[in-house]
Structures are given as C-alpha cells and as structure tokens.
Coordinates of C-alpha atoms and ligand atoms in Angstrom, one line a residue:
M1 CA -60.6 159.6 26.9
S2 CA -57.0 159.2 25.9
Y3 CA -55.9 155.6 24.7
V4 CA -53.5 155.1 28.2
S5 CA -57.0 155.7 29.8
E6 CA -59.4 153.1 27.8
V7 CA -56.5 150.4 28.3
L8 CA -56.2 151.1 31.6
S9 CA -59.7 150.6 32.5
R10 CA -59.9 147.5 30.9
V11 CA -56.9 145.9 32.8
R12 CA -59.2 147.2 36.1
M13 CA -61.5 145.1 34.7
R14 CA -60.6 142.2 33.4
N15 CA -58.0 142.0 36.4
P16 CA -60.3 142.7 39.2
A17 CA -58.4 140.1 42.2
E18 CA -55.0 141.1 40.8
P19 CA -54.2 144.5 42.8
E20 CA -50.0 144.2 42.4
F21 CA -50.6 143.9 38.7
I22 CA -52.9 146.9 38.5
Q23 CA -50.6 148.9 40.3
A24 CA -47.3 148.2 37.8
V25 CA -49.3 148.2 34.9
E26 CA -50.4 151.9 35.8
E27 CA -47.1 152.6 37.1
V28 CA -45.6 152.3 33.6
L29 CA -48.7 153.2 31.2
Q30 CA -49.4 156.8 33.2
T31 CA -45.9 157.4 31.7
L32 CA -46.0 156.7 28.0
E33 CA -48.5 159.4 27.2
P34 CA -46.2 161.6 25.0
V35 CA -44.9 158.3 23.3
L36 CA -48.0 157.1 22.3
E37 CA -48.6 160.5 20.9
K38 CA -45.1 160.6 18.8
F39 CA -46.5 157.1 17.4
P40 CA -49.8 156.5 16.8
E41 CA -49.3 153.6 15.1
Y42 CA -49.2 151.5 18.1
E43 CA -53.0 152.6 19.1
E44 CA -54.2 151.0 15.5
A45 CA -51.7 148.4 16.0
R46 CA -53.4 147.3 19.5
L47 CA -50.2 147.5 20.9
L48 CA -50.7 148.1 24.4
E49 CA -53.8 145.7 24.4
R50 CA -51.0 143.0 23.8
L51 CA -48.3 144.3 25.8
V52 CA -51.1 144.0 28.6
E53 CA -52.0 140.4 27.9
P54 CA -49.3 137.5 28.7
E55 CA -48.4 135.3 26.2
R56 CA -49.2 132.1 28.1
Q57 CA -49.7 131.8 31.8
I58 CA -49.4 128.3 33.4
L59 CA -50.7 126.7 36.6
F60 CA -49.9 123.9 38.0
R61 CA -50.2 121.7 41.1
V62 CA -47.1 120.9 43.2
A63 CA -47.5 117.3 45.4
W64 CA -44.5 116.6 47.7
E65 CA -44.0 114.4 50.6
D66 CA -42.1 115.8 53.8
D67 CA -39.5 114.4 56.2
Q68 CA -42.5 113.2 58.7
G69 CA -43.6 111.4 55.6
E70 CA -47.2 114.0 55.0
V71 CA -48.5 115.2 51.9
H72 CA -48.7 119.0 51.2
V73 CA -49.9 120.5 48.0
N74 CA -48.5 124.1 46.7
R75 CA -49.6 126.1 43.2
G76 CA -46.9 126.4 40.5
F77 CA -46.8 129.1 38.6
R78 CA -45.1 131.0 35.1
V79 CA -46.2 133.4 33.2
Q80 CA -44.5 133.8 29.8
F81 CA -45.4 137.5 29.5
S82 CA -43.6 138.6 26.3
S83 CA -40.8 137.3 24.1
A84 CA -40.8 140.1 21.3
I85 CA -37.1 140.8 22.4
G86 CA -35.4 137.2 23.2
P87 CA -36.4 134.2 25.1
Y88 CA -38.4 134.9 28.4
K89 CA -36.1 135.1 31.2
G90 CA -37.0 136.1 34.9
G91 CA -36.4 134.4 38.5
L92 CA -39.1 132.3 40.7
R93 CA -40.7 133.0 44.0
F94 CA -41.1 130.6 46.9
H95 CA -42.9 132.5 49.2
R96 CA -46.5 131.8 51.1
S97 CA -47.7 135.1 49.6
V98 CA -47.2 134.0 45.6
N99 CA -50.4 134.2 43.9
L100 CA -51.0 134.4 39.8
G101 CA -51.5 138.5 40.6
I102 CA -47.3 138.5 42.1
V103 CA -46.5 136.6 39.6
K104 CA -47.9 138.7 36.4
F105 CA -46.9 141.9 38.2
L106 CA -43.2 140.9 38.5
A107 CA -43.1 139.2 34.8
F108 CA -44.7 142.7 33.3
E109 CA -42.0 144.6 35.6
Q110 CA -39.5 142.0 33.9
I111 CA -40.3 142.5 30.2
F112 CA -39.1 146.5 30.2
K113 CA -36.0 145.7 33.1
N114 CA -35.0 142.7 30.5
S115 CA -35.3 145.1 27.6
L116 CA -33.2 147.9 29.4
T117 CA -30.6 145.9 30.1
G118 CA -29.8 146.0 25.6
L119 CA -29.6 142.3 26.3
P120 CA -31.9 140.0 24.0
I121 CA -34.4 138.5 26.6
G122 CA -37.9 138.6 26.7
G123 CA -40.1 139.1 30.2
A124 CA -41.5 136.1 32.8
K125 CA -41.6 135.5 36.5
G126 CA -43.1 132.5 38.0
G127 CA -42.7 130.9 41.2
S128 CA -44.9 129.3 44.0
D129 CA -46.6 129.4 48.0
F130 CA -44.1 127.7 48.8
D131 CA -42.4 128.7 52.2
P132 CA -39.2 127.4 52.1
R133 CA -39.2 129.2 56.1
G134 CA -38.1 126.6 58.2
K135 CA -37.8 123.3 55.8
S136 CA -35.5 120.8 56.2
D137 CA -32.9 120.6 52.9
R138 CA -34.2 117.3 51.9
D139 CA -38.1 118.9 52.8
V140 CA -37.4 122.1 49.7
M141 CA -35.2 119.3 47.6
R142 CA -38.3 117.0 47.3
F143 CA -40.4 120.2 46.3
C144 CA -38.1 121.5 44.5
Q145 CA -38.0 118.0 42.4
S146 CA -41.5 117.5 41.9
F147 CA -42.0 121.4 40.7
M148 CA -39.9 120.9 38.0
T149 CA -41.3 117.8 37.2
E150 CA -44.0 119.7 35.8
L151 CA -42.0 122.6 34.6
Y152 CA -39.5 121.4 32.4
R153 CA -41.9 121.2 29.3
H154 CA -42.1 124.7 29.7
I155 CA -38.5 125.9 30.1
G156 CA -35.0 125.3 27.9
P157 CA -32.3 127.7 27.0
V158 CA -33.7 129.1 24.0
M159 CA -37.4 129.1 25.6
D160 CA -37.7 130.1 28.7
V161 CA -34.8 130.6 31.2
P162 CA -35.9 130.8 35.2
A163 CA -33.8 132.5 37.8
G164 CA -33.9 132.9 41.7
D165 CA -36.4 135.3 43.5
I166 CA -37.3 135.6 46.9
G167 CA -36.6 132.2 48.3
V168 CA -35.1 131.1 45.7
G169 CA -31.4 130.8 45.9
S170 CA -28.4 128.6 44.6
R171 CA -29.6 125.6 47.1
E172 CA -33.0 126.1 45.2
I173 CA -31.6 126.0 41.6
G174 CA -29.0 122.9 42.4
Y175 CA -32.3 120.9 43.5
L176 CA -34.1 122.2 40.2
F177 CA -31.4 122.4 37.7
G178 CA -30.4 118.7 39.1
Q179 CA -34.0 117.9 38.8
Y180 CA -34.5 119.2 34.9
K181 CA -31.3 117.5 34.0
R182 CA -32.6 114.2 35.5
I183 CA -35.8 114.1 33.3
R184 CA -34.2 116.1 29.9
S185 CA -30.4 114.0 30.2
V186 CA -29.0 117.5 28.7
H187 CA -26.9 119.4 30.6
E188 CA -27.8 123.2 29.7
G189 CA -28.0 126.4 30.3
A190 CA -32.4 126.1 30.9
L191 CA -32.1 128.0 34.7
T192 CA -29.4 130.4 35.6
G193 CA -27.9 131.3 38.9
K194 CA -26.0 128.0 39.3
G195 CA -23.1 127.1 40.8
I196 CA -19.9 127.8 39.7
H197 CA -19.2 124.6 39.4
Y198 CA -21.4 123.6 37.3
G199 CA -22.6 126.1 35.1
G200 CA -23.2 129.2 36.8
S201 CA -21.4 132.6 36.0
L202 CA -19.1 134.3 38.3
V203 CA -20.9 137.9 40.0
R204 CA -24.3 136.2 39.6
K205 CA -24.4 136.3 43.3
E206 CA -23.5 139.6 43.8
A207 CA -25.0 141.1 40.5
T208 CA -28.1 142.6 42.0
G209 CA -26.7 144.7 45.0
Y210 CA -23.8 145.7 43.0
G211 CA -25.8 146.7 40.0
L212 CA -27.9 148.8 42.1
V213 CA -25.2 150.5 43.8
Y214 CA -23.2 150.8 40.1
F215 CA -26.4 152.2 39.1
M216 CA -27.1 154.8 42.2
S217 CA -23.5 156.2 41.9
E218 CA -24.3 157.1 37.8
A219 CA -27.2 158.6 39.3
L220 CA -25.1 160.0 42.2
N221 CA -22.6 161.8 40.4
S222 CA -24.8 163.6 38.3
R223 CA -26.2 165.3 41.4
G224 CA -22.6 165.6 42.7
K225 CA -23.0 162.9 45.2
S226 CA -21.5 159.6 45.9
F227 CA -21.9 156.8 48.1
K228 CA -18.7 158.0 50.4
D229 CA -19.4 159.3 53.9
A230 CA -22.8 159.2 53.2
T231 CA -25.0 157.0 55.5
V232 CA -26.8 154.7 54.7
T233 CA -30.3 152.1 55.2
V234 CA -30.8 149.0 53.5
S235 CA -33.9 147.0 53.8
G236 CA -34.2 143.1 53.5
S237 CA -31.0 141.0 54.8
G238 CA -31.9 138.5 51.6
N239 CA -29.4 138.1 48.1
V240 CA -30.2 141.7 47.0
A241 CA -29.3 143.2 50.4
I242 CA -26.3 141.7 51.5
Y243 CA -24.4 142.6 48.1
A244 CA -25.9 146.3 48.2
T245 CA -24.4 146.6 51.4
E246 CA -21.7 145.5 50.6
K247 CA -20.3 147.6 47.4
A248 CA -22.2 150.5 49.1
Q249 CA -19.4 149.7 52.2
E250 CA -17.1 149.0 49.3
L251 CA -17.5 152.5 48.5
G252 CA -17.1 154.1 51.8
A253 CA -20.6 153.8 53.4
K254 CA -21.7 153.7 56.5
V255 CA -24.7 151.0 56.5
I256 CA -25.9 151.6 59.6
A257 CA -29.9 149.3 59.7
M258 CA -30.2 146.3 57.6
S259 CA -34.1 144.2 58.4
D260 CA -36.0 140.8 57.5
S261 CA -40.1 140.7 58.0
D262 CA -39.7 140.4 61.5
G263 CA -37.9 143.5 62.3
F264 CA -34.4 145.6 62.0
I265 CA -31.3 145.7 63.4
Y266 CA -29.1 148.9 63.9
D267 CA -25.9 149.5 64.1
E268 CA -24.7 153.3 65.1
S269 CA -20.7 152.1 64.3
G270 CA -21.9 150.5 60.7
I271 CA -23.6 146.8 60.4
E272 CA -20.5 144.0 60.3
L273 CA -21.6 142.3 57.2
E274 CA -19.9 139.5 57.5
T275 CA -22.5 138.4 60.7
V276 CA -25.3 139.1 58.6
K277 CA -23.5 136.5 56.4
R278 CA -23.1 133.4 58.4
I279 CA -26.7 134.5 60.5
K280 CA -28.5 134.5 57.1
E281 CA -26.3 132.7 54.3
I282 CA -25.3 129.4 56.4
E283 CA -26.8 129.5 59.3
R284 CA -30.0 131.1 57.7
G285 CA -31.5 132.2 60.8
R286 CA -32.9 135.5 61.9
I287 CA -31.9 139.1 61.6
K288 CA -32.5 139.9 65.3
E289 CA -29.3 137.5 66.1
Y290 CA -26.9 139.9 65.0
V291 CA -27.2 141.6 68.8
K292 CA -25.9 138.5 70.2
Y293 CA -22.8 138.8 68.5
H294 CA -22.8 142.8 68.5
P295 CA -24.0 144.0 71.7
S296 CA -24.0 147.8 70.8
S297 CA -26.4 147.4 68.2
C298 CA -30.0 147.1 68.7
Y299 CA -33.1 145.4 67.5
T300 CA -36.1 146.9 67.0
E301 CA -39.4 144.2 66.3
G302 CA -41.5 145.5 63.0
S303 CA -39.4 145.6 59.7
R304 CA -40.8 149.2 58.6
G305 CA -39.0 150.5 61.8
I306 CA -36.5 150.7 59.3
W307 CA -37.9 153.8 57.3
T308 CA -37.8 155.8 60.8
L309 CA -33.7 156.1 60.9
R310 CA -31.8 158.9 59.9
A311 CA -30.2 158.3 56.6
D312 CA -28.9 160.0 53.8
I313 CA -29.5 157.2 51.1
A314 CA -32.4 154.3 51.3
L315 CA -31.9 151.2 49.6
P316 CA -35.5 149.1 50.1
C317 CA -34.1 145.4 49.1
A318 CA -36.9 143.6 50.7
T319 CA -40.0 143.4 48.7
E320 CA -43.0 145.2 47.1
N321 CA -44.4 148.3 49.0
E322 CA -42.5 148.3 52.1
L323 CA -42.2 151.8 51.8
D324 CA -45.4 153.8 52.2
R325 CA -46.4 157.7 52.3
E326 CA -45.8 157.9 55.4
S327 CA -42.4 156.3 55.5
A328 CA -41.2 158.5 52.6
E329 CA -42.3 161.4 54.5
T330 CA -40.1 160.2 57.4
L331 CA -37.6 159.9 55.3
V332 CA -37.7 163.0 53.4
S333 CA -38.1 164.8 56.9
N334 CA -34.8 162.9 58.3
G335 CA -32.7 164.4 54.9
C336 CA -32.9 161.8 52.7
Y337 CA -31.8 162.7 49.8
A338 CA -31.9 159.2 47.0
V339 CA -33.6 156.4 47.2
G340 CA -32.8 153.6 45.1
E341 CA -34.8 150.3 44.5
G342 CA -33.3 147.0 45.2
A343 CA -36.6 144.8 45.0
N344 CA -39.1 144.9 42.9
M345 CA -41.4 147.8 43.5
P346 CA -40.7 148.3 46.7
C347 CA -42.1 151.9 47.1
T348 CA -45.9 152.2 46.9
P349 CA -47.0 155.4 44.3
E350 CA -47.9 157.2 46.9
A351 CA -44.2 157.1 48.3
I352 CA -42.7 157.8 45.3
Q353 CA -44.9 160.9 44.6
V354 CA -43.5 161.8 48.0
F355 CA -40.4 161.4 46.9
R356 CA -40.6 163.2 43.5
D357 CA -42.7 166.6 45.6
N358 CA -39.2 166.7 47.9
G359 CA -36.9 166.8 44.8
V360 CA -35.4 163.3 46.6
L361 CA -33.6 161.1 43.5
V362 CA -35.4 157.6 42.9
G363 CA -33.6 154.8 41.3
P364 CA -37.0 152.8 40.1
A365 CA -36.5 149.1 40.4
K366 CA -36.5 148.6 37.1
A367 CA -33.7 149.7 36.2
A368 CA -31.4 149.8 39.1
N369 CA -32.1 146.6 40.2
A370 CA -31.9 145.0 36.6
G371 CA -28.2 144.2 37.3
G372 CA -29.2 140.5 38.3
V373 CA -30.9 139.2 35.2
A374 CA -28.1 141.3 32.8
C375 CA -25.6 139.3 34.8
S376 CA -28.1 136.2 34.1
A377 CA -27.9 136.8 30.2
L378 CA -24.3 136.9 30.8
E379 CA -24.5 133.6 32.3
M380 CA -26.5 132.4 29.4
S381 CA -23.5 133.4 26.9
Q382 CA -21.0 131.9 29.0
N383 CA -23.0 128.5 28.6
S384 CA -24.0 128.4 24.6
I385 CA -20.7 129.2 23.8
R386 CA -19.2 126.8 26.7
T387 CA -16.9 129.2 28.4
F388 CA -16.1 131.0 31.7
W389 CA -15.2 134.9 32.4
S390 CA -13.7 136.3 35.1
F391 CA -14.7 137.6 38.4
E392 CA -13.5 140.7 36.5
D393 CA -14.6 140.5 33.4
V394 CA -18.4 139.8 34.1
D395 CA -17.7 142.9 37.0
A396 CA -17.1 145.4 34.3
K397 CA -19.5 143.9 32.0
L398 CA -21.9 144.7 35.0
R399 CA -20.8 147.9 35.4
S400 CA -20.8 149.1 32.0
I401 CA -24.6 147.6 32.1
M402 CA -25.9 149.4 34.9
A403 CA -24.0 152.7 33.8
S404 CA -25.6 152.5 30.1
I405 CA -28.9 152.2 32.0
Y406 CA -29.1 154.9 34.1
Q407 CA -27.8 156.7 30.8
N408 CA -30.6 155.6 28.4
A409 CA -33.5 156.1 31.0
S410 CA -32.2 159.4 31.7
K411 CA -32.1 160.3 28.1
A412 CA -35.7 158.9 27.2
A413 CA -36.7 161.4 30.5
R414 CA -35.5 164.1 28.9
E415 CA -36.6 164.1 25.1
Y416 CA -40.0 163.1 26.5
G417 CA -40.7 165.8 28.9
Y418 CA -40.2 164.1 31.9
G419 CA -36.7 166.4 33.6
D420 CA -34.5 164.2 35.5
N421 CA -37.1 161.7 36.2
L422 CA -35.6 158.2 35.8
V423 CA -39.4 156.5 36.9
A424 CA -40.8 157.5 33.5
G425 CA -37.6 158.1 31.9
A426 CA -36.8 153.5 33.0
N427 CA -40.5 152.9 31.1
I428 CA -40.0 154.9 28.0
A429 CA -36.8 153.0 27.5
G430 CA -37.4 149.9 28.5
F431 CA -41.1 150.7 26.5
L432 CA -39.7 151.2 23.2
K433 CA -37.4 148.8 22.3
V434 CA -40.4 146.3 22.9
A435 CA -42.9 148.5 20.6
R436 CA -40.2 148.0 18.1
A437 CA -40.4 144.5 18.2
M438 CA -43.6 143.9 18.3
M439 CA -44.6 146.1 15.4
A440 CA -41.9 144.4 13.3
Q441 CA -43.5 141.0 13.9
G442 CA -47.1 141.8 13.0
I443 CA -50.2 141.0 14.9
V444 CA -48.8 138.4 17.3
Ligands
NDP501 P1 -34.5 136.9 49.5 O1 -35.2 135.9 50.1 O2 -32.7 136.5 49.5 O3 -34.4 137.9 50.5 C1 -35.4 138.6 51.0 C2 -35.3 139.3 52.2 O4 -36.3 140.2 52.5 C3 -35.5 138.2 53.4 O5 -34.7 139.4 54.2 C4 -37.2 138.5 54.0 O6 -37.0 138.6 55.1 C5 -37.1 140.3 53.9 N1 -38.8 140.2 53.1 C6 -39.7 139.4 52.5 N2 -40.9 139.6 52.5 C7 -40.7 140.9 53.5 C8 -41.6 141.6 54.0 N3 -43.4 141.7 54.0 N4 -41.2 142.3 55.4 C9 -39.7 143.1 55.1 N5 -39.2 142.5 54.8 C10 -39.3 141.5 53.7 O7 -34.9 137.2 48.3 P2 -33.9 138.7 47.2 O8 -32.8 139.5 47.8 O9 -33.4 137.8 45.9 O10 -34.9 139.5 46.5 C11 -35.1 140.6 47.3 C12 -35.7 141.6 46.2 O11 -35.1 141.9 45.2 C13 -37.2 140.8 46.1 O12 -38.2 141.8 45.7 C14 -36.9 140.7 44.3 O13 -38.1 140.1 43.5 C15 -36.0 141.7 43.7 N6 -35.0 141.2 43.1 C16 -34.2 140.0 43.3 C17 -33.2 139.9 42.1 C18 -32.1 138.8 42.5 O14 -31.3 138.5 42.0 N7 -31.7 137.8 43.8 C19 -33.2 140.6 40.9 C20 -33.6 141.6 41.3 C21 -34.7 141.8 41.9 P3 -37.3 137.1 55.7 O15 -36.3 136.3 55.9 O16 -37.9 137.4 57.3 O17 -38.8 136.4 54.7

C-alpha cells in the first residue's frame, strides 16, 4: 500500500462522520503521489499524518437572546489547521449546515489556498450553525457579540485573523470587530473584511469574484480564449457571485443566469447586476424578485437547474458539491468549455472527472478563489504599517497575485507529469511550500 493510501485509510477511519473533510483530503492527497516519490523524507517525517490533523479545534457554546426575548443556543467553531507558513487565516461561515466536518474541510483547503497566494498566512476556518437569514440587524448583532465573547481569546493579528464567508459579510464583521475591540481595548487588525472607514481595504469586497475572473482569464488566454463575448452562468448571488459577474461583464462576457438556494433567474439579454445588488446587498431579498424589475427574464425553482442552461463558461459561486456528475454532463453536452470554481469545492469529484475526460478547462477553487484571502492579507499588511492603499494599487496587486497563482499551478502540473491539469498543479504548488516549512520546523 502506498504512503498516500495508508494515510487516506487512516483519515477515513478516524473521521467517519465528516464526509466533506474526507473528500477534501482525498482530493489533495491523491494528486501528491509523484511529490512523495520525489521526497521520501516526507514519509519518514510522517508529514502527511501531521498535515491532516488540525493543530487546534475550538468548539464553544453561543447563547444569545432575540428581539422577542427568546433565548437561543448555537455552536461556535474555529479550526486552526496549520500555522506552518504564517498566522492562521480563514473565514467564518454562518449557515445552518455548519458542523465540525464542514469547518475542517474548509480549513484544510485554506492551508493550500493561502500557500498559493505566496503570502505568509496559515490555514484556518470557523463559523456557526446560526442562520442569519430573516434575522433582524439587532438579532445578528447580539449573536455576533456572544460569538466573539468566546472567540476573542483565540485570535489576534499575529495569531489568527478571521474574515467573512457564507452568511458573514460587512455587517457581521462590523459587529464582530466592535465586540473584539470592546473586550480587548485595542484597535488592531484581528479581522479582515472590515469597513473602509475603520481599517478595511479597498477591493476586499470585490476580491474573490474579481480574482476568480482574473485567474480564469489567464487560463483561458493560454488556450486562445477569453471572456469577451462568452456566455456565462454564475451560481449564487452573494459576495463572490456578484463580483465575479461584475468583472466578467466588464471583460465583455454576457452573464445570463444567477441563483440562490431556492432557484435561478435567466435573463437572455444579460443580467442587470445593479438590480441583483439592490435585491441582495440592500434589501436582503430573494433572487426571484429580479423578475419583478425585468419582466422579460424568468425564474425557475430549484438551484441546480442553472446548469441545464447553454453556456460557454460556468462559474459555480454558491456552495460545496453544488455541481454533480449529471450537471457536468449536461454542461459538456451544451458546449461548455471552462469551469471556474468561485465557491469552495463546488464540483463533486465525479463532475471534475467528467470535465477532465472532455477537455473542459477547470480552475480549481483553492487557486481560482484565492483572491479574497490574498486581499485579506493585503488588508493585514496595511493595518500593521498603518496605511491605506488606493483601489488601483490593491487591484493591481490582486491581478498580479492571481496571474502568478495560475503560472505556479500550471508549472507544477507540468513538472509532476499532470500536463495541463490545474487541479493537481494547484494542490502540488500549495503543498510544497507548506511541506518545506514543516520540515524546517522539526516534528511539531
Ligand atoms: P454569501 O453568503 O455572500 O452568498 C452565498 C450564496 O450562495 C447565496 O446566494 C446563497 O443563497 C447561495 N447558496 C448557499 N447555499 C446554497 C445551496 N445549498 N444551493 C444553492 N445556493 C446556495 O457567500 P459568499 O459569496 O461569500 O461565498 C460563496 C462561496 O464562496 C462559498 O463556498 C465560500 O466558502 C466561497 N468563498 C468565499 C470567499 C469570500 O471572500 N467571501 C472567499 C473564498 C471562497 P441563499 O441566500 O439562498 O442562502
């Protein structure tokens, strides 16, 4: 049995209730065989066994009172997976589906993503099974305050710097930051994604979506293609989806569909993004309301239906495992030639296989959506040197980081015999830096 298979069967045995975590570990480790052959010292140092075990997992009770005086109890999580190359960094997710396995999968992915950015940040993730949907601002504030009343002891600018993710946007980061500051009496960069007027960075809001499109542009260019005049479908209508749509449209693409967890809208003449922003960012409404403003568009119940539409490029930007084998087959038969993962692990392994078998370009999440965390690291830099960079400066840095992530993933894939497989290339390029740091730091 190979070293990788041995470690994988141990991971399956030790984490039976965490299918998403097992899926993420399998996806990475299975591509590392040629690296482990080249560096047998990694096996001797039991590097993989250490890599798949979080350095620290924090679970806590979050009790809070709603507007009606009713008491609720949620679970809080922070998984500090790896600090090999820098302080822990990774978002917080507030969604009813959050459990330890989900947080572990996201934190594990974050290790390689953060390494790929070329910046000194380790991997972590956190969140709660709290569902902000339909809650008042005051409910959300009281929840965030209670959540931070425990989390503050575990974070800080050189220790662990959380950011947003699903259900955690600028409103939540504001409340979390306010409570951190109140407890610690320090105004420091312990969170990223902050408002511009109190330590945030320009471009952070747009960074994941813009970065996805920058990454895909590089990859498409290498195949003589681009976003110009391409038809694009974007799943989700949250932070990543909105800004991926904005940049794709700016580059001349026609985005014809977006979704939320209830269903999707189709607008043949191209999505009017200002309407989506108003519905989602200001009114916090549902995507189906788009049809009210654009009667020639249509709304269909069920979010997966978005993959039945004919599109050149698909950008899944909603959630994990949202695009399965059947959807992948439909996309391929409708002529789709590129898929850029804006969400984390949105394509199932079977879907990725369908794309590979049919020569579809796949931009894997840990490379393609690394723009958000890269910009967060730029926010950390600005906070620590107490400065504020212009939009153009940060955007140029983001663009250059995304281009170099593409180059590094592509080079690693070729070097280790994977041809143009960016999924394998991203895993290898991300892994190598972490592995070297772990070897240098001894058995810890
Ligand atoms: P948001 O909360 O802003 O938006 C999430 C969107 O996805 C919403 O439209 C939501 O719809 C939809 N969605 C959630 N669950 C499902 C589901 N089961 N089926 C269909 N649609 C669903 O989150 P983000 O945009 O921040 O995050 C989206 C993805 O991108 C996540 O995988 C996240 O981990 C990843 N990511 C985010 C980064 C960031 O900077 N924000 C950075 C890197 C990755 P509804 O309103 O109905 O729930």
